[in-house]
């Protein structure tokens, strides 16, 4: 067929073109198939994040990629620019002057101005929220552009005046989820982040790329329990596991995965102090004297450190100590303070602990050793919280995630102060006073002294028993190699990904 010289040359050219074509198509297909354009993320609950921009960890997984703050917080808990490009502190007038990055625009192209930032803050206070307590005076700003709290200089410069000189705490709160900057348009909330919300329901939320900062064309969040998420991660059906309590078996993980770690918070055994035997402090103390936190942290499977207090070990230079174990004394306290008919107690644990037989047996035997009959109920996160709030449960495992960037917030959920709702029925006037005092001073040394006093009061009252400090480990599937994280937030666009070649 190709005997003729000219025909032979033509055949060779055509053959080369065909081979090249299919080779290119294969290479293109391989690269496109390897490159992750849709990031699939499991999430434990799907909150109404468009209205309630709270500090729930699941909420943050979504909104940290949609909205930005005036400032962000780095790993050293220092402020870093975000919507505000620069700021200057005026100690004489208890004020900070902020300058807006003029390149910042909302998802509809509208430029961010001082007025839109003021409107976002006012929206926070519509229902008397105290998310940023230093800005209480903003409630008076609803009819004015100028007041004690917020003064507009021009479109891109404004001043925030506060009632004290606690600028450090103010900046941390301005970096929190509750201080996200947004613009409301016809019931929709628009941010300035690289992703925008395109669809959302109770089971699934989709974000799509809005500007060049986005690493992916879209991020798909799907509601699933941690064990389901873990199994899907092993099967490469989801790309990440971002959960502070994930039980990871390293031998099961696919080749090419990578991870990052952070101290995430504190896990406690929380008591119902309203309608259970644990209203009696002596009974709570009895349980505290039986808890071997070293053993409990050891059988968690996830990375954690035995806890001696609410604040993570070594955080801000303060390392607390735990309760001493004394089974005989604990048994005596139960016999003295609890009638036989009241010695059945129940504990709520999240579903993820269901297969942890060692921990289950330890808890049951531990309570039995001091004369209490323990039953354990395993529930999804939302149902667990609801049952405890309704006082159906005597105890629950409660995690306090370090997402507010200030250690005093670990206590706020237990106090029932004007800032928070009571969760367990615990009240202590001295602790509330210290909480107020802490927010009104700036000295780091003085803050540490107050934190130590708060730890001591909490330790003495035993409203909860600190069990372990969590180490948040985020795992990334093959093709996602995180090189550096810039901030403490869960912003996928802050990461640098290797999209085609995985890190092993």
Phi, psi and omega in degrees: 000323182249037182288320180296140185299316181294319180294323179298315179298316180298318179298317180297318179298314180297319180298317179298318180297318181296313180299316180298317181300308182291328177295317179294319180297320180294317180297317179298315180297319182294316182292317179295321180292329181278326183287131181272110179257336177243114180272123183255118188237124175281150182216138187285331177210154183247089184284164175278072188294342181288338181250310182259099181266060186279184183266017177298136185300321178297321178300316184297327180302328181270301193288338177296343179260355182252321184245160173234167177250172172302314178227165174242177180234132180269183184297337179269010182062029177256146181291144177225152185297147170217264174287322174277126181278322178216161175209155181223128182273132177248093183296327183297321184252015180051050187219158172231131175263125180251142173243129184277139172294115187293348179276351184284126178225152175283173186297340178266007178092354179289133182287145177283128179233172177302322181295318181291328177292317176300316180299323179295318178295318180298324178297325179300326187265007181303322182249034177058035177294145177246037185301321178237090191297330179295340183261027180307323184294348178296339178298337179273357186269002190297337181245008185221151173273344182235134174194187183300323187275322189218121180239118177277122177272309174203192184301330187238010179220137179207166181237137171249121177258138180239165185276001176210189181251029180275067184293327181299311180293323178301313182295323178294321179287327175292341178267356183280166182300325183290350180250024176300142178268127183217168176227127181268125179228111179052044177085353178260147181252118182256140178247190178244006180289171185284352178239149175235154182281124178251335175200152180199137170215189185291346182245340188209136175230135181240127172251142178238156183298133180244335176207181189291347179289338183290130179280340186231155176293327177202158173237126181248117178259128180236132180287126176200151178291154184307318181295320177296318179298318180297315179296322177292328177294318178297327180272003180063029177270340171233156188261340183220158166233113181241088184210133187287353182232017184299133176268102186257126173261107187301329183288341182271343188291144178295158175294142174092004179282158176220168183209162171231155183228144174213150170291124190254332183158204186230137175254133183231160167265107187262135182261145169278115185260012184253315183223040179225173179296344183279005169297332179277119183299329181295327178289319177297319180296324178300316179295320180300326182283359178250347187280109175272091186293334177294318179292316182299316179294328181293324184268009180287335183078324177277171181282123178203165182236135178306134186259144174242355181195182182288321185278131181309143185307124178081354183293127183056028174081005182246119179243109182277170179244151182270185180280146178278140183279130178207089185296318181298316179294321179297317180296320179297319180295321179293314180300326183280328191248349184235124177290155183303320183290346182254013188269009172265123180231154180236152184231135177258129176235151176292153183308329185297339180272359189300323183268005180273082185297322181298316180290319178303309182295321179299313182296314181298312181294323181297314178292321180297325181296335181254007174099015178248135179266112186257132169243144184241132178244129181258125188221156170297158187307309185296318180292326178298312179298317181296315180296323179290317178299326179277004177063029174280331180258144176276331182212160171207156170278126182233128178262134176250101184280139180279078182237002176258354175066022177213126189296335182295338181293343177296332182271335191299327181289350182256350194273322189072039179276183178291346179271335187224160174269147178294135179254321184245353184093008181279134176221141175204113185298318181298320180293321177297317179298319178293324177301315179294317182297319181301319184287347185250013176236158182246339184294125179297320180297316180294324178297318179297323178296318180292319178300321179294319178297319180295318177300317183294319178295314180297319180297320181289320184281335181052052174288340177204156178250113175299129183253308179205151174271127182281144170245109182288125179239117177259124181255139181241132182289172178306133182100349179241101181247108181279122182266321184201139174252132183271330186223176178278346182285166183266057185263108180298331182282353174276351185265159175248120185251142168268104192278336185249314181257121182284153170273133179260000000 
